[in-house]
Structure formats: structure tokens, C-alpha cells
Tab-separated table of C-alpha atoms in Angstrom:
chain	number	residue	atom	x	y	z
A	76	VAL	CA	14.233	19.959	-12.675
A	77	GLN	CA	11.098	18.018	-11.816
A	78	ASN	CA	11.270	17.869	-8.007
A	79	ILE	CA	12.654	14.392	-7.552
A	80	GLY	CA	12.101	12.816	-4.167
A	81	ALA	CA	12.364	9.612	-2.182
A	82	TYR	CA	11.931	8.394	1.391
A	83	GLY	CA	9.926	11.431	2.451
A	84	MET	CA	12.339	14.041	1.094
A	85	GLU	CA	12.048	16.279	-1.988
A	86	VAL	CA	14.680	18.329	-3.774
A	87	LYS	CA	12.424	21.428	-3.734
A	88	ASP	CA	13.191	21.816	-0.030
A	89	SER	CA	16.850	22.522	-0.833
A	90	ILE	CA	16.755	24.403	-4.151
A	91	THR	CA	17.029	28.199	-3.908
A	92	LYS	CA	17.577	29.219	-7.546
A	93	VAL	CA	17.570	27.684	-11.017
A	94	HIS	CA	19.708	29.362	-13.695
A	95	THR	CA	18.490	29.008	-17.276
A	96	LEU	CA	19.062	30.121	-20.839
A	97	GLU	CA	15.876	30.968	-22.736
A	98	ILE	CA	16.143	29.180	-26.071
A	99	LYS	CA	14.127	31.680	-28.134
A	100	ASN	CA	16.050	34.867	-27.328
A	101	LYS	CA	19.258	33.425	-25.806
A	102	GLU	CA	18.731	35.449	-22.609
A	103	VAL	CA	19.778	34.300	-19.145
A	104	ARG	CA	16.916	33.985	-16.660
A	105	ILE	CA	17.082	33.016	-13.000
A	106	PHE	CA	14.089	31.380	-11.315
A	107	SER	CA	13.572	31.527	-7.551
A	108	ASN	CA	12.227	28.507	-5.684
A	109	LYS	CA	8.753	30.054	-5.818
A	110	ASP	CA	9.059	30.776	-9.551
A	111	CYS	CA	9.729	27.077	-10.162
A	112	GLU	CA	6.212	26.187	-8.944
A	113	PHE	CA	7.347	22.902	-7.437
A	114	SER	CA	4.796	20.212	-6.632
A	115	TYR	CA	4.832	16.417	-6.457
A	116	ARG	CA	7.208	15.275	-9.235
A	117	ASN	CA	6.527	18.484	-11.095
A	118	SER	CA	7.711	22.032	-11.732
A	119	THR	CA	7.162	24.830	-14.219
A	120	PHE	CA	9.898	23.242	-16.362
A	121	LYS	CA	7.682	20.209	-16.952
A	122	LYS	CA	4.615	22.308	-17.728
A	123	ASP	CA	4.351	25.562	-19.691
A	124	LYS	CA	8.114	26.172	-19.805
A	125	GLU	CA	9.077	22.715	-21.052
A	126	LYS	CA	11.398	22.873	-24.083
A	127	LYS	CA	11.660	26.664	-23.746
A	128	PHE	CA	14.639	26.843	-21.361
A	129	ILE	CA	17.997	25.136	-20.955
A	130	ILE	CA	18.921	24.733	-17.286
A	131	THR	CA	22.556	25.689	-16.779
A	132	LYS	CA	22.931	25.682	-12.993
A	133	VAL	CA	20.976	24.911	-9.838
A	134	GLU	CA	21.732	26.498	-6.444
A	135	PHE	CA	21.095	24.559	-3.244
A	136	LYS	CA	20.910	25.598	0.398
A	137	LEU	CA	21.620	22.715	2.741
A	138	SER	CA	20.528	22.471	6.350
A	139	LYS	CA	23.279	22.733	8.964
A	140	GLU	CA	21.193	20.626	11.308
A	141	PRO	CA	20.822	16.903	10.480
A	142	LEU	CA	17.245	15.987	9.581
A	143	ASN	CA	17.692	12.257	10.274
A	144	LYS	CA	14.341	11.330	8.732
A	145	THR	CA	14.005	7.576	9.162
A	146	THR	CA	10.262	6.992	9.325
A	147	TYR	CA	9.759	6.439	5.589
A	148	GLY	CA	10.163	3.180	3.726
A	149	ALA	CA	12.644	0.603	4.952
A	150	ILE	CA	15.304	3.015	6.236
A	151	LYS	CA	14.779	2.291	9.926
A	152	GLU	CA	14.982	-1.458	9.330
A	153	GLU	CA	18.080	-1.066	7.150
A	154	LEU	CA	19.836	1.006	9.840
A	155	LYS	CA	19.007	-1.702	12.370
A	156	ASN	CA	20.436	-4.410	10.110
A	157	LEU	CA	23.585	-2.350	9.551
A	158	LYS	CA	23.801	-1.630	13.299
A	159	LEU	CA	24.080	2.092	12.616
A	160	LYS	CA	22.694	5.068	14.533
A	161	ALA	CA	20.668	7.611	12.573
A	162	ASN	CA	22.867	10.375	11.177
A	163	PRO	CA	23.215	11.795	7.647
A	164	GLY	CA	26.089	9.486	6.687
A	165	ALA	CA	24.389	6.351	8.000
A	166	ILE	CA	21.063	7.236	6.366
A	167	ALA	CA	22.842	7.844	3.047
A	168	GLU	CA	24.526	4.433	3.328
A	169	ALA	CA	21.200	2.760	4.106
A	170	VAL	CA	19.428	4.448	1.181
A	171	ILE	CA	22.206	3.480	-1.251
A	172	LYS	CA	22.049	-0.161	-0.156
A	173	ILE	CA	18.253	-0.244	-0.478
A	174	ARG	CA	18.351	1.368	-3.925
A	175	ASN	CA	21.106	-0.925	-5.173
A	176	ARG	CA	19.034	-3.954	-4.179
A	177	LYS	CA	15.812	-2.706	-5.745
A	178	LEU	CA	16.865	-0.782	-8.828
A	179	PRO	CA	18.680	-2.084	-11.919
A	180	ASN	CA	21.989	-0.531	-12.936
A	181	PRO	CA	21.283	1.458	-16.143
A	182	LYS	CA	24.772	0.533	-17.379
A	183	VAL	CA	23.687	-3.110	-17.342
A	184	LEU	CA	19.943	-2.933	-17.990
A	185	GLY	CA	18.427	0.059	-19.770
A	186	ASN	CA	15.898	1.978	-17.656
A	187	SER	CA	14.850	5.495	-16.670
A	188	GLY	CA	14.246	4.826	-12.974
A	189	SER	CA	10.708	5.151	-11.652
A	190	PHE	CA	8.433	5.359	-14.692
A	191	PHE	CA	5.153	6.236	-12.949
A	192	LYS	CA	4.072	8.767	-10.322
A	193	ASN	CA	2.342	7.655	-7.146
A	194	PRO	CA	-1.315	8.629	-7.721
A	195	VAL	CA	-3.171	10.827	-5.239
A	196	ILE	CA	-6.815	9.911	-4.601
A	197	GLU	CA	-9.586	10.943	-2.239
A	198	THR	CA	-9.171	9.356	1.197
A	199	THR	CA	-12.761	8.101	1.065
A	200	LYS	CA	-11.917	6.149	-2.093
A	201	PHE	CA	-8.743	4.787	-0.483
A	202	GLU	CA	-10.698	3.593	2.555
A	203	ALA	CA	-13.212	1.854	0.286
A	204	LEU	CA	-10.416	0.164	-1.678
A	205	LYS	CA	-8.709	-0.937	1.562
A	206	LYS	CA	-11.786	-2.992	2.402
A	207	GLU	CA	-11.332	-4.933	-0.825
A	208	PHE	CA	-7.512	-4.822	-0.858
A	209	PRO	CA	-6.361	-4.705	2.824
A	210	GLU	CA	-2.661	-4.693	1.910
A	211	MET	CA	-2.903	-1.583	-0.295
A	212	VAL	CA	-0.169	0.916	0.605
A	213	GLY	CA	-1.149	4.570	1.048
A	214	TYR	CA	0.284	7.695	2.686
A	215	THR	CA	-1.884	10.480	4.089
A	216	ILE	CA	-0.997	13.845	2.540
A	217	SER	CA	-3.986	15.892	3.736
A	218	ASN	CA	-7.313	15.498	5.515
A	219	SER	CA	-8.965	14.487	2.268
A	220	GLN	CA	-6.223	12.982	0.085
A	221	THR	CA	-4.044	9.872	0.183
A	222	LYS	CA	-1.034	9.033	-1.971
A	223	ILE	CA	-1.037	5.430	-3.214
A	224	ALA	CA	2.135	3.438	-3.921
A	225	ALA	CA	2.052	2.933	-7.696
A	226	GLY	CA	4.577	0.116	-7.402
A	227	TRP	CA	2.151	-1.780	-5.154
A	228	LEU	CA	-0.689	-1.269	-7.658
A	229	ILE	CA	1.410	-2.572	-10.550
A	230	GLU	CA	2.827	-5.517	-8.612
A	231	ASN	CA	-0.562	-6.591	-7.299
A	232	ALA	CA	-2.059	-6.325	-10.761
A	233	GLY	CA	0.277	-9.225	-11.547
A	234	LEU	CA	2.748	-7.200	-13.598
A	235	LYS	CA	5.965	-7.333	-11.572
A	236	GLY	CA	8.501	-9.115	-13.773
A	237	TYR	CA	6.095	-8.989	-16.733
A	238	ARG	CA	7.831	-8.954	-20.105
A	239	LYS	CA	6.701	-8.404	-23.670
A	240	ALA	CA	9.531	-9.053	-26.130
A	241	ASP	CA	12.435	-6.863	-24.908
A	242	ALA	CA	10.275	-4.412	-22.915
A	243	GLY	CA	9.460	-5.366	-19.354
A	244	VAL	CA	8.670	-4.534	-15.744
A	245	HIS	CA	11.656	-5.016	-13.452
A	246	LYS	CA	11.569	-8.136	-11.294
A	247	ASN	CA	12.521	-6.293	-8.075
A	248	GLN	CA	10.780	-2.925	-8.505
A	249	ALA	CA	7.489	-2.735	-10.386
A	250	LEU	CA	7.792	1.040	-10.866
A	251	VAL	CA	10.753	0.541	-13.192
A	252	LEU	CA	10.317	-0.362	-16.858
A	253	VAL	CA	13.376	-1.910	-18.476
A	254	ASN	CA	14.760	-2.504	-21.949
A	255	TYR	CA	16.318	-5.951	-22.243
A	256	GLY	CA	18.260	-4.891	-25.309
A	257	ASN	CA	16.249	-4.246	-28.431
A	258	ALA	CA	12.929	-2.723	-27.368
A	259	SER	CA	11.937	0.379	-29.314
A	260	GLY	CA	10.571	3.527	-27.722
A	261	THR	CA	7.154	2.634	-29.091
A	262	GLU	CA	7.293	-0.782	-27.415
A	263	ILE	CA	8.151	0.803	-24.058
A	264	ILE	CA	5.281	3.289	-24.434
A	265	ASN	CA	2.860	0.517	-25.412
A	266	LEU	CA	3.927	-1.481	-22.351
A	267	ALA	CA	3.322	1.575	-20.162
A	268	LYS	CA	-0.162	2.011	-21.650
A	269	GLU	CA	-0.944	-1.666	-21.013
A	270	ILE	CA	0.121	-1.289	-17.376
A	271	GLN	CA	-1.989	1.852	-16.977
A	272	GLN	CA	-5.044	0.070	-18.368
A	273	LYS	CA	-4.651	-3.018	-16.170
A	274	VAL	CA	-4.244	-0.889	-13.034
A	275	LYS	CA	-7.273	1.180	-14.037
A	276	ASP	CA	-9.347	-1.952	-14.673
A	277	LYS	CA	-8.466	-3.518	-11.317
A	278	TYR	CA	-8.484	-0.521	-8.960
A	279	GLY	CA	-10.216	2.294	-10.820
A	280	ILE	CA	-7.055	4.379	-10.351
A	281	SER	CA	-5.201	6.192	-13.133
A	282	ILE	CA	-1.403	6.243	-12.954
A	283	GLU	CA	0.596	8.793	-14.925
A	284	PRO	CA	4.172	8.630	-16.246
A	285	GLU	CA	6.792	10.440	-14.195
A	286	VAL	CA	9.196	10.478	-17.135
A	287	SER	CA	9.044	13.034	-19.928
A	288	ILE	CA	8.390	11.305	-23.249
A	289	LEU	CA	10.038	13.172	-26.120
């Protein structure tokens, strides 16, 4: 449970309880939403409690009122192309179509989805970078901080579609690292480190893995 999210929504907004089994003493423990300490792509289960609990069940509370959030990403444009009005079913259809176009099927091409988190930087730094890179994509999250699209950073560092042996960056979505068949875990990690360094060299921004590396 690491607070996945996309298109302006996060799973933390729907989770009420997380049921676990503590590995050390085999005791059942239930965490409330607050206990989970959710944040951007993070929770207590990815920090101090990682590898200490087995999650057995997650309880959700869904809204009875449709949220119809269409302002993020390409959802509004996709709904227009599909000639659909905004409602939960139509938005779900639009998201699925967008994801199917952008993301590789793990049954066909090995991948773990988005490999990197979107970095959060000071808004003053973002504004300075925008002068040099006008097309840089950022989302305001507070008066002083801006979230940068990591996929944009990787793509514009010339790495979209980049491949080293059987480890590569997906041709349609630069956030996704793929295994073309025989890449080892070490080769994937080395590719990730190379990407991190090139992004750091070009923009002065550090990007961190979203995945948990065992």
C-alpha cells in the first residue's frame, strides 16, 4: 500500500483501514487511514514498517456522489474524442483507453509501471527552469512547491525509447522501464541510475524510484 494515484486522484482518499499480520509475532493489526501516514506515493508500509507486516485486506469507502474530475491530463480531450459526457463510467473508459495506448502490457513486455516519482521542487526553482525550458510540465501543489512531470524530464533528456541491451525506456511512456527479455535486475537498476544522473546533469533535479527494490 503505497498510495498509488493518477489523473489527480489518490487511493488514500478512499482507504479507511488496512488489515495486516505482523511477521515477528504473528499478531493481527489494523491500521486506520491516519495510521498509514499516506503521502505522495508513500505510506508507513514503505518506510519504517516495510518488511515487518503482511497486508491481508484493505477497506475502502467510496463516494456516493460522482467526482467527475476531468481537469487532469488528457481526460477531457479523450472524453471529447469519444463523444462522452463526464460521469464515472465514461471517465473510467477514457482512462483505460489512455493507459492502454501509453503503457506496455506486462504480459507482453516486462515492466513495473511507472518507475520514478514526480519530483517536488521549490516554485522559485521551477520558474527559473521554465525560462530555460519553456515546455517543462509542472503542477502547483502549494504556494512554495511545484511537482514536475518526471516523464517529461526523462523524455527531454533524450531518453525516451533509449535501450541498453535488454533494458530500456518505453517508447511511448518515458516513466516506464522495460525488460525486452533477458535483462537482469542489476541491468535495470543500472539503467535507472543512468537516467537519474542524466536528468540531474541537465536540470539539477533528482528523481527517485517509485518502485520498491528488493
